mmCIF file of C-alpha atoms in Angstrom:
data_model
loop_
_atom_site.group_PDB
_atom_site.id
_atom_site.type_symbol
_atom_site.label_atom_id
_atom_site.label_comp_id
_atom_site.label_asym_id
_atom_site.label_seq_id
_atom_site.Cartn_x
_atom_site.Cartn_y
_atom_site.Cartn_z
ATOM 1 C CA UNK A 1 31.645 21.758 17.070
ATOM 2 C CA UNK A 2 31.918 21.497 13.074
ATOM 3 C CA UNK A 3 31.450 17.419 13.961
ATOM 4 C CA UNK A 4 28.580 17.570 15.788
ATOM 5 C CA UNK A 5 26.635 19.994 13.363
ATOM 6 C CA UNK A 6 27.623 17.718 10.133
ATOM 7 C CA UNK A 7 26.414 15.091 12.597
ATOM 8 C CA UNK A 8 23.147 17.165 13.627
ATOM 9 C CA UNK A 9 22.648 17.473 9.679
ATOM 10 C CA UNK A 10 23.226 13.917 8.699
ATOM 11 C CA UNK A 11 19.818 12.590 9.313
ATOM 12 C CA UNK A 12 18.175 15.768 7.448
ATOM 13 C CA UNK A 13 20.537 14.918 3.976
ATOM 14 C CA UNK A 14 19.740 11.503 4.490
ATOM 15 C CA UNK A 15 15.838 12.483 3.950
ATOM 16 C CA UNK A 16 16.535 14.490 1.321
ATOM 17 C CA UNK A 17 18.634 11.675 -1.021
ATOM 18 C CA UNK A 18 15.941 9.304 0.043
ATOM 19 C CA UNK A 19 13.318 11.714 -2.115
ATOM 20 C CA UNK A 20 13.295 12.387 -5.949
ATOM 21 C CA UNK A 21 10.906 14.403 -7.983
ATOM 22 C CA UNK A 22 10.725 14.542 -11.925
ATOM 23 C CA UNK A 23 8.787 16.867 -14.235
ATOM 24 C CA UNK A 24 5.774 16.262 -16.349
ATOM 25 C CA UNK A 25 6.629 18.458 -19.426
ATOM 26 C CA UNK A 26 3.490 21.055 -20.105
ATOM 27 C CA UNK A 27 1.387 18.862 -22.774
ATOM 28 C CA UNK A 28 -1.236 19.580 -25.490
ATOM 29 C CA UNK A 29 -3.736 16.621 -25.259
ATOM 30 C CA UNK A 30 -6.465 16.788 -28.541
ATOM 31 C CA UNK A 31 -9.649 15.357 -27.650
ATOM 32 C CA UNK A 32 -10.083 11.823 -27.918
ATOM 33 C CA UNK A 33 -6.290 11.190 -27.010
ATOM 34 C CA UNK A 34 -4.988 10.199 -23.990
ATOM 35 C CA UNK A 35 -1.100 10.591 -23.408
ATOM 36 C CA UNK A 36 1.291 8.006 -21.753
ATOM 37 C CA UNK A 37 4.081 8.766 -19.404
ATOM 38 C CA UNK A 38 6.139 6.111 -18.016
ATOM 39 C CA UNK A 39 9.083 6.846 -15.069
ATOM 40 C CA UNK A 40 11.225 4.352 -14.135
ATOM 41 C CA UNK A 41 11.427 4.040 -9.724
ATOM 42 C CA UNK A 42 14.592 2.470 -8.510
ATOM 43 C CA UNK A 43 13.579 0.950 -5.189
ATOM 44 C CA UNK A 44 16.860 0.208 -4.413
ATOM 45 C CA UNK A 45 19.230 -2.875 -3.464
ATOM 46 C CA UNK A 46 16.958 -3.537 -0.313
ATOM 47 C CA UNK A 47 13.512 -4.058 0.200
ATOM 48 C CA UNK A 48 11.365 -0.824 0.116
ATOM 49 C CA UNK A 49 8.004 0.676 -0.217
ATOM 50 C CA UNK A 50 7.763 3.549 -1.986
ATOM 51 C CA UNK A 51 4.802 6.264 -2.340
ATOM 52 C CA UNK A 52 4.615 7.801 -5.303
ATOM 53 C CA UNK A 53 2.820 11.004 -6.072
ATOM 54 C CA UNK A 54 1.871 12.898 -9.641
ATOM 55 C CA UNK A 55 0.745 16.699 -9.209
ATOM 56 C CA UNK A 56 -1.253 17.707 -12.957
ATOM 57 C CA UNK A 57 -2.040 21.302 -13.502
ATOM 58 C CA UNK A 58 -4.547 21.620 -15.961
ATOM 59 C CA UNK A 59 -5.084 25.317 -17.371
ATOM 60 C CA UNK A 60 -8.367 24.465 -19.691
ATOM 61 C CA UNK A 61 -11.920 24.311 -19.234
ATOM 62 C CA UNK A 62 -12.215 20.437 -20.607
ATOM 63 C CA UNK A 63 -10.239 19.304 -17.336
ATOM 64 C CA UNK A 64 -8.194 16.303 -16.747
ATOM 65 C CA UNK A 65 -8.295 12.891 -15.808
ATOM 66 C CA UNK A 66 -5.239 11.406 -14.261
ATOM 67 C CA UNK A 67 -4.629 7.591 -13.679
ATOM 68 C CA UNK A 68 -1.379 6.617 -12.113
ATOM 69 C CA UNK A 69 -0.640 2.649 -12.440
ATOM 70 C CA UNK A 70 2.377 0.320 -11.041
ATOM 71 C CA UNK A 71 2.253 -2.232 -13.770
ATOM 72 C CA UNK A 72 4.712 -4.385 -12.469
ATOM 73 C CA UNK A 73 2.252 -4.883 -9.920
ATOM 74 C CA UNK A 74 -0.667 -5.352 -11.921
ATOM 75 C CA UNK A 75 0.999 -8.628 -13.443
ATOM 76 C CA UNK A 76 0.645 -10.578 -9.670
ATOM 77 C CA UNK A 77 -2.637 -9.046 -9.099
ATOM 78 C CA UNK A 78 -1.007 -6.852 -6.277
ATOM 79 C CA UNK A 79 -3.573 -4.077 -4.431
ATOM 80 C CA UNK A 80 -3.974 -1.068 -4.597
ATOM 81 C CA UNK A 81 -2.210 -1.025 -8.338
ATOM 82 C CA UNK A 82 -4.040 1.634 -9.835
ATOM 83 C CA UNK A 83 -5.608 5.491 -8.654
ATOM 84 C CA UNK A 84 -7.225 7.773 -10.403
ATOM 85 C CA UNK A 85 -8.684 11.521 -10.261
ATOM 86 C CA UNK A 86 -10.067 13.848 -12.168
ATOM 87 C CA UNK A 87 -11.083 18.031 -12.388
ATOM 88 C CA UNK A 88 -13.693 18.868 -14.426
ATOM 89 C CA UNK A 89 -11.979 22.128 -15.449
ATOM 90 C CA UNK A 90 -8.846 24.349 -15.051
ATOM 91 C CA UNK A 91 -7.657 22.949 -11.441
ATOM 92 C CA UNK A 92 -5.140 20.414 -10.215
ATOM 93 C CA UNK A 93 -4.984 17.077 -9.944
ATOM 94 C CA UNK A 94 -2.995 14.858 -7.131
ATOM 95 C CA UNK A 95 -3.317 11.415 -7.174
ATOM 96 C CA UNK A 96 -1.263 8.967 -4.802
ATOM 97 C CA UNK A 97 -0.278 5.390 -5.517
ATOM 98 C CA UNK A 98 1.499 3.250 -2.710
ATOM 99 C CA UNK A 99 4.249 0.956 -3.856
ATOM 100 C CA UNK A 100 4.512 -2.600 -2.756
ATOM 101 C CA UNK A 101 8.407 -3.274 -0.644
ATOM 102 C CA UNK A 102 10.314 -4.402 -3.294
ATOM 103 C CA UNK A 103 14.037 -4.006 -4.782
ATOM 104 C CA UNK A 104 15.183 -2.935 -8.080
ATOM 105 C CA UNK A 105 13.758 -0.922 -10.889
ATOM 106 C CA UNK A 106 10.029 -0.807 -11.475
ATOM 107 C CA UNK A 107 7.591 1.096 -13.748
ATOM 108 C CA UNK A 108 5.098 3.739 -12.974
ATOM 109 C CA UNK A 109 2.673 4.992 -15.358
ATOM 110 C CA UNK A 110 0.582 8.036 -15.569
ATOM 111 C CA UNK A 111 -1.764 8.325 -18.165
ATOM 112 C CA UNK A 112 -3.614 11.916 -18.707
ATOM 113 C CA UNK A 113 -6.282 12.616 -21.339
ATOM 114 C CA UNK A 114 -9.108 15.663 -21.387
ATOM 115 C CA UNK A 115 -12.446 14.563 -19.540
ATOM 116 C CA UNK A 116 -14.674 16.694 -21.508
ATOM 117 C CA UNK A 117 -14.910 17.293 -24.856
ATOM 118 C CA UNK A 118 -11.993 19.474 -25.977
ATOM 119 C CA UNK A 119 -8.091 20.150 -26.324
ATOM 120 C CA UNK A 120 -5.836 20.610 -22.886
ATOM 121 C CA UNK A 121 -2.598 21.724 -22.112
ATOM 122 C CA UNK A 122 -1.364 20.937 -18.604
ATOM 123 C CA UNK A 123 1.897 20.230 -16.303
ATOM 124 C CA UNK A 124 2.541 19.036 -13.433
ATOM 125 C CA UNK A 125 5.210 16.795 -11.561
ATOM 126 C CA UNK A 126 5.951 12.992 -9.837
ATOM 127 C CA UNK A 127 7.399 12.555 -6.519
ATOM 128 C CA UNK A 128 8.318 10.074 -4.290
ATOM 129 C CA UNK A 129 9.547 9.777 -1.025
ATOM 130 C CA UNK A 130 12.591 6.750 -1.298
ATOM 131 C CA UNK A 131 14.249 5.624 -4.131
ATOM 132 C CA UNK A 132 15.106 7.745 -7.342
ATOM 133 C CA UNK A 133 12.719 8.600 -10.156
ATOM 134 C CA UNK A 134 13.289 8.854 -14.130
ATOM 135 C CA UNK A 135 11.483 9.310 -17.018
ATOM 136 C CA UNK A 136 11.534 6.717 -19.355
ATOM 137 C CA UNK A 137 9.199 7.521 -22.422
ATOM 138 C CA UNK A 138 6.295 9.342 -23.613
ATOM 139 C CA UNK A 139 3.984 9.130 -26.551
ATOM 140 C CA UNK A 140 0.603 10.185 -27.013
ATOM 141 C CA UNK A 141 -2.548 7.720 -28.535
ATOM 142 C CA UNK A 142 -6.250 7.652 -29.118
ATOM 143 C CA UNK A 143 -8.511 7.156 -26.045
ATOM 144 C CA UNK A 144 -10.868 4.741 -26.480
ATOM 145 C CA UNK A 145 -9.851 3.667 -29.845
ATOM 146 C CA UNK A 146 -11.142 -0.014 -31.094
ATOM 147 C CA UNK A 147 -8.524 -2.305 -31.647
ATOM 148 C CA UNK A 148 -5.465 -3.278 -30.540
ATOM 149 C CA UNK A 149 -2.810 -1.105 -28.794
ATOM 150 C CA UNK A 150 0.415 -1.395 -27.072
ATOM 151 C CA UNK A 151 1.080 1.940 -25.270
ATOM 152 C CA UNK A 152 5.143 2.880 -24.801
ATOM 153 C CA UNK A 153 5.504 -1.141 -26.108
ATOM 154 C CA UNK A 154 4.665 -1.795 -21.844
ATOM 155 C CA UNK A 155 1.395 -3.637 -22.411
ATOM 156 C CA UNK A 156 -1.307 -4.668 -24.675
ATOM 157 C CA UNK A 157 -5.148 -3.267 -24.557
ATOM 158 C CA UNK A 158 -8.519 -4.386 -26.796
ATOM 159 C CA UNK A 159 -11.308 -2.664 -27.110
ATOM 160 C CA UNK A 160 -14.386 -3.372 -29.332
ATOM 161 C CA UNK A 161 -18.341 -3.146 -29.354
ATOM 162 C CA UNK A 162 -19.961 -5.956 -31.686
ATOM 163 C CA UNK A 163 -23.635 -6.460 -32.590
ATOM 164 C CA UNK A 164 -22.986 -10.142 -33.511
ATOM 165 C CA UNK A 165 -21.555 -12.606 -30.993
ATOM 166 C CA UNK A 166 -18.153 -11.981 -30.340
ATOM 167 C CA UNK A 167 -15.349 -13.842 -31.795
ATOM 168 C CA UNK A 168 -12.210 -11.991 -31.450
ATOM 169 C CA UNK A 169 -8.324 -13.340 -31.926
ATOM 170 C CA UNK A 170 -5.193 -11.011 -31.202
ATOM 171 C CA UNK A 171 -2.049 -11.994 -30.521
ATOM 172 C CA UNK A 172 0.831 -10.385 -28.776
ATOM 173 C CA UNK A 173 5.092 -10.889 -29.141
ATOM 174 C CA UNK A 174 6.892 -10.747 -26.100
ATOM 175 C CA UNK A 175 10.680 -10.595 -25.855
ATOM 176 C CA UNK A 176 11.633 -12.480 -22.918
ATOM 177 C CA UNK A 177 15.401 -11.379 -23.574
ATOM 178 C CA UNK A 178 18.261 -13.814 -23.710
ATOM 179 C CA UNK A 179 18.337 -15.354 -20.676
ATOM 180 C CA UNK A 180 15.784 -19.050 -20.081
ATOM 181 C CA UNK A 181 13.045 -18.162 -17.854
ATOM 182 C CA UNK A 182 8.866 -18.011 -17.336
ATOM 183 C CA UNK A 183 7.009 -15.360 -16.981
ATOM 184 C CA UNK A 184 3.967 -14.205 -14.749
ATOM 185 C CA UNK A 185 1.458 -12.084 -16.498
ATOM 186 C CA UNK A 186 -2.239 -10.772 -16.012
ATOM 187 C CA UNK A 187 -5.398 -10.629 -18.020
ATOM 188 C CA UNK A 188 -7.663 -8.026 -17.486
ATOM 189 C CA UNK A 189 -10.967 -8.242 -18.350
ATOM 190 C CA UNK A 190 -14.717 -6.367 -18.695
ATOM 191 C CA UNK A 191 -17.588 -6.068 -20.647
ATOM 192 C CA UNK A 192 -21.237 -7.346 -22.098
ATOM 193 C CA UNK A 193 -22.074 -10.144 -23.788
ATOM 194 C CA UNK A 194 -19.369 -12.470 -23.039
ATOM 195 C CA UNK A 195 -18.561 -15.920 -21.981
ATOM 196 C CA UNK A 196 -14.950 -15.454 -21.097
ATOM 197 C CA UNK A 197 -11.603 -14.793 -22.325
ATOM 198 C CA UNK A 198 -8.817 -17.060 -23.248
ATOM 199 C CA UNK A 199 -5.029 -16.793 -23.362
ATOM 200 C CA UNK A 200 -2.794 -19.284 -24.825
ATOM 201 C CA UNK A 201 0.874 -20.029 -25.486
ATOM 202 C CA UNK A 202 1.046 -20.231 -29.238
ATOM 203 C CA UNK A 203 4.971 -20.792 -28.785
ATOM 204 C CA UNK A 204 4.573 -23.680 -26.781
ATOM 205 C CA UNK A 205 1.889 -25.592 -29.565
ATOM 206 C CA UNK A 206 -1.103 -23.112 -28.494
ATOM 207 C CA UNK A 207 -1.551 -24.315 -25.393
ATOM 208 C CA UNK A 208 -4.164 -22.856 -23.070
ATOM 209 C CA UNK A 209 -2.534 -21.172 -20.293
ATOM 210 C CA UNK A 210 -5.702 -19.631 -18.780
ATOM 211 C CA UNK A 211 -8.496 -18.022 -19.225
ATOM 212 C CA UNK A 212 -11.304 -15.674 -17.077
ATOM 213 C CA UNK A 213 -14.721 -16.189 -17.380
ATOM 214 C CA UNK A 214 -17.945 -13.902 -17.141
ATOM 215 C CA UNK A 215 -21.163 -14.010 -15.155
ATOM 216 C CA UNK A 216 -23.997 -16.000 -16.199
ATOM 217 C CA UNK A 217 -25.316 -12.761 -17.503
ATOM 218 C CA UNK A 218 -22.997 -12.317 -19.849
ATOM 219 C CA UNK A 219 -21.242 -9.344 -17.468
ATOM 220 C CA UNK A 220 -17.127 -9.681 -17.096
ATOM 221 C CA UNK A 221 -15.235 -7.743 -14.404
ATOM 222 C CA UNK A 222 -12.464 -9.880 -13.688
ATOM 223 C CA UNK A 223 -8.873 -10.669 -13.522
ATOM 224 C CA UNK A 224 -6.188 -13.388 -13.568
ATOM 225 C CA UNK A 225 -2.732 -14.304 -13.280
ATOM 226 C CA UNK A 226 -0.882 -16.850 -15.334
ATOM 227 C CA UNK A 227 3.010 -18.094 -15.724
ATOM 228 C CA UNK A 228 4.435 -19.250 -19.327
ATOM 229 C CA UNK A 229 6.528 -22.126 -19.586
ATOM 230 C CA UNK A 230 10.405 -20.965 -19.654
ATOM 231 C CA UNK A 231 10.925 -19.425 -22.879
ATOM 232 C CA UNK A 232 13.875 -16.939 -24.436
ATOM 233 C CA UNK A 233 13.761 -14.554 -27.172
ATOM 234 C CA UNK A 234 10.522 -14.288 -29.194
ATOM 235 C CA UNK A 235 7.430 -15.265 -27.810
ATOM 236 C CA UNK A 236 3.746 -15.334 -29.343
ATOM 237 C CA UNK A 237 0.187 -15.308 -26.985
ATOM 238 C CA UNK A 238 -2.787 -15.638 -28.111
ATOM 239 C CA UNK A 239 -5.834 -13.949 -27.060
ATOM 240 C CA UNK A 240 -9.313 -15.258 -27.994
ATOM 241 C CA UNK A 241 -12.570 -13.472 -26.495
ATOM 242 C CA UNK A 242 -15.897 -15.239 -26.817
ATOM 243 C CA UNK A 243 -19.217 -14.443 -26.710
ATOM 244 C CA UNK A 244 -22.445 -15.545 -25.241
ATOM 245 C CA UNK A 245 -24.409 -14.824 -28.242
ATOM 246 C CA UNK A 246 -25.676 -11.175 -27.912
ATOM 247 C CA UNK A 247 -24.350 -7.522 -28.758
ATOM 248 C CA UNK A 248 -22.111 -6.345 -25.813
ATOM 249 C CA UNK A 249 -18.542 -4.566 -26.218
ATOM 250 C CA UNK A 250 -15.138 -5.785 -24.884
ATOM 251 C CA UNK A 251 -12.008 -4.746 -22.849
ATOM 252 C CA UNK A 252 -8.988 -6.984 -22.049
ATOM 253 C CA UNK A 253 -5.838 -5.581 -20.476
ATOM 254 C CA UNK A 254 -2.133 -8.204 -20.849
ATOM 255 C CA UNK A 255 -0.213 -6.630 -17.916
ATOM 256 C CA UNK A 256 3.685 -8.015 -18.241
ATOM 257 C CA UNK A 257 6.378 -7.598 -16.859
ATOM 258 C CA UNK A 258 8.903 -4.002 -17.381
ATOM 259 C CA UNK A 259 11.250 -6.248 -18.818
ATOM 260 C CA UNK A 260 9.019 -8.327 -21.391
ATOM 261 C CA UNK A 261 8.322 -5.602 -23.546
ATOM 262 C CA UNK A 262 5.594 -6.078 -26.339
ATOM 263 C CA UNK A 263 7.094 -6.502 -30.307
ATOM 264 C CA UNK A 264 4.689 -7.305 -32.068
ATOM 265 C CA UNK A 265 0.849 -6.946 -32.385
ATOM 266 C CA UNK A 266 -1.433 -8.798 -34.807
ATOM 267 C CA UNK A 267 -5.025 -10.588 -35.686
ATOM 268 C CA UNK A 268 -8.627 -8.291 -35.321
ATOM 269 C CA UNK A 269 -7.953 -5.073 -34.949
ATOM 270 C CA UNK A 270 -4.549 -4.031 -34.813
ATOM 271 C CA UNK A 271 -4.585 -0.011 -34.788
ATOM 272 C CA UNK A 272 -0.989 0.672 -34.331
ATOM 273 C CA UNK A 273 2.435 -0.845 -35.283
ATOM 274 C CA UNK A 274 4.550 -1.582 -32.348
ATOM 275 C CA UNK A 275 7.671 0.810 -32.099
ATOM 276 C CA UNK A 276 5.742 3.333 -34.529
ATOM 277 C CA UNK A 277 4.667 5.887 -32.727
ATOM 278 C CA UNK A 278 6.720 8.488 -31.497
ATOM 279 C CA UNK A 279 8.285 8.176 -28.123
ATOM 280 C CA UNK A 280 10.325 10.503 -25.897
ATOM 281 C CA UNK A 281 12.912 9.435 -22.773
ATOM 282 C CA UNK A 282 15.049 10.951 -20.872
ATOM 283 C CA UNK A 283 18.101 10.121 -18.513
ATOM 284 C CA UNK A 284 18.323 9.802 -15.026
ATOM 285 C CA UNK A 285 20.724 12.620 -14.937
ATOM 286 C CA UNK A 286 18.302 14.922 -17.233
ATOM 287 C CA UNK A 287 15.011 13.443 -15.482
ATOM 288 C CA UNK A 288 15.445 13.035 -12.581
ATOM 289 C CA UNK A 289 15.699 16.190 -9.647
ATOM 290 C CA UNK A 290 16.322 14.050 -6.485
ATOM 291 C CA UNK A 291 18.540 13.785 -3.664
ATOM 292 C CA UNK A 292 21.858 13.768 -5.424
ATOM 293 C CA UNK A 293 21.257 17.649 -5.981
ATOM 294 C CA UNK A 294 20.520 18.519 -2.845
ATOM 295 C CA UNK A 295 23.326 16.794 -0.987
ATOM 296 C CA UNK A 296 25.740 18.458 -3.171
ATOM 297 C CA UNK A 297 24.575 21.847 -2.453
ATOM 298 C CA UNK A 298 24.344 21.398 1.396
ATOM 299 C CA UNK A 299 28.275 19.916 1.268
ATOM 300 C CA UNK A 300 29.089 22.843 -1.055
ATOM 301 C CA UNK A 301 27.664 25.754 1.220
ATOM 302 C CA UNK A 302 29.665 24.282 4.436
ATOM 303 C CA UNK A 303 32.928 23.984 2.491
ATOM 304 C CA UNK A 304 32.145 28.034 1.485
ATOM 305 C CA UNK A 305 30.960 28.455 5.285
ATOM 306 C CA UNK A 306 34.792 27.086 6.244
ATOM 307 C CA UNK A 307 36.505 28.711 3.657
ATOM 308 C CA UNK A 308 34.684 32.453 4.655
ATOM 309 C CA UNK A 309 35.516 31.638 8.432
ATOM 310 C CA UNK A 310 38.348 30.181 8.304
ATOM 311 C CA UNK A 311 40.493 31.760 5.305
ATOM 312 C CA UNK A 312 42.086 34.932 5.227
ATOM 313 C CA UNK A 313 40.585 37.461 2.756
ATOM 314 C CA UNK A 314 43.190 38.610 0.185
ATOM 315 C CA UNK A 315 41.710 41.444 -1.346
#
């Protein structure tokens, strides 16, 4: 009988390991900021897709906007990469992102900031319903800023207006780690009063590796993905954006890989040093309230069931 009800119970436990949930710390977001979470989601040795789910309570009038982003995605130009909600005042906020069928360890990103003018605190939570779930690092920068940022080190972002023609150059170290390979990235583009947007492979002799191009009106909303030769260790892009002549404003996105973090930022408009800002992590163990938990306390109650049934009392 105790067989067949472990056996009864099996496929129950096994649901529960296959689900993990970790916390969004309450936050205090100024306006004008928008603050960065990243969680690490271990889709396991095989194959697996993955839906992933943030839950933000916001408890101030100024609301919240919630985008929730699988970057690794973003750098093949995958679907469905990026959701996004919003309340436009003390209310919640679920958004839902599917992930691809994949194996191994992949980033997920949720990015909060306050959608009306004003400071908010909120909470909330990330679940999903196979694999485990950690946070990896937090840090909190301004929305909108002009310039050139690298949020958590993951990925670099420009933004800029300009009443002249446009002539921007960034560029952006990568550490491609020890090991001899290429890389696949993505460029992101949108904006006014461009002609396109070039990338190029300054390690390699500044080499064009590609580059997306705007409408005949000057209008960019685009996107493209690119490999790098095989490289190891330190690696410098450039970015170049170009005009068509008139006033207009600017936004590129450099999606790469979670294990190509950015190092180094530099050329128009660099508004923060890479590794500067102040970032906060946490272990799987400490993260992370998944499966592992619950198993353990479903084993532990039967042992105590056996032990009350079946053991003599001695008091």
């Amino acid at each position: 009988m105790r067989v067949l009800a472990l056996l009864l119970l099996f496929p129950f436990i096994s649901c529960l390991s296959a689900q993990d949930t970790a916390a969004v710390p309450r936050r205090t977001i100024p306006a004008g900021y928008a603050h960065t979470l990243a969680f690490q989601v271990d889709q396991g040795a095989t194959a697996t897709a993955v839906m992933c789910s943030v839950t933000i309570h916001c408890q101030s009038q100024s609301g919240v906007k919630v985008r929730l982003l699988d970057t690794d995605a973003k750098t093949v130009l995958g679907s469905g990469t990026e959701q996004e909600d919003q309340v436009g005042g003390a209310g919640t906020v679920v958004v839902n992102l599917q992930m691809p069928a994949r194996s191994g360890r992949h980033p997920l990103v949720v990015i909060l900031q306050p959608v009306l003018p004003g400071t908010i605190s909120c909470y909330g939570s990330v679940n999903t319903d196979a694999g485990t779930l950690a946070m990896a690092g937090a840090e909190s920068t301004k929305a909108l800023v002009h310039g050139l940022t690298a949020p958590l080190d993951m990925f670099a972002v420009f933004r800029q207006d300009f009443d002249v023609p446009a002539d921007f150059t960034s560029t952006v170290e990568v550490d491609y780690g020890p090991t001899t390979a290429p890389m696949t990235f993505a460029i992101e583009g949108a904006g006014r009063g461009l002609t396109e947007i070039r990338v190029y492979d300054v390690t390699g002799g500044d080499v064009l590796l590609g580059s997306i191009t705007a409408a005949p009106s000057g209008i960019m909303q685009t996107s493209n993905s690119f490999t790098t030769p095989a490289y190891a260790g330190s690696v410098t892009l450039r970015v170049q954006v170009v005009g068509d002549g008139f006033a207009g404003d600017v936004f590129w996105a450099l999606w790469l890989p979670n294990d190509h973090p950015v190092t180094g930022l530099g050329g128009n408009g660099v508004s923060k040093q890479v590794g500067g800002a102040k970032k906060e992590g946490g272990s799987c163990a400490a993260a992370s309230g998944g499966g592992a938990a619950w198993i353990a306390a479903i084993v532990f109650a039967l042992f105590r069931r056996r032990k009350r049934r079946y053991t003599p009392r001695r008091d």
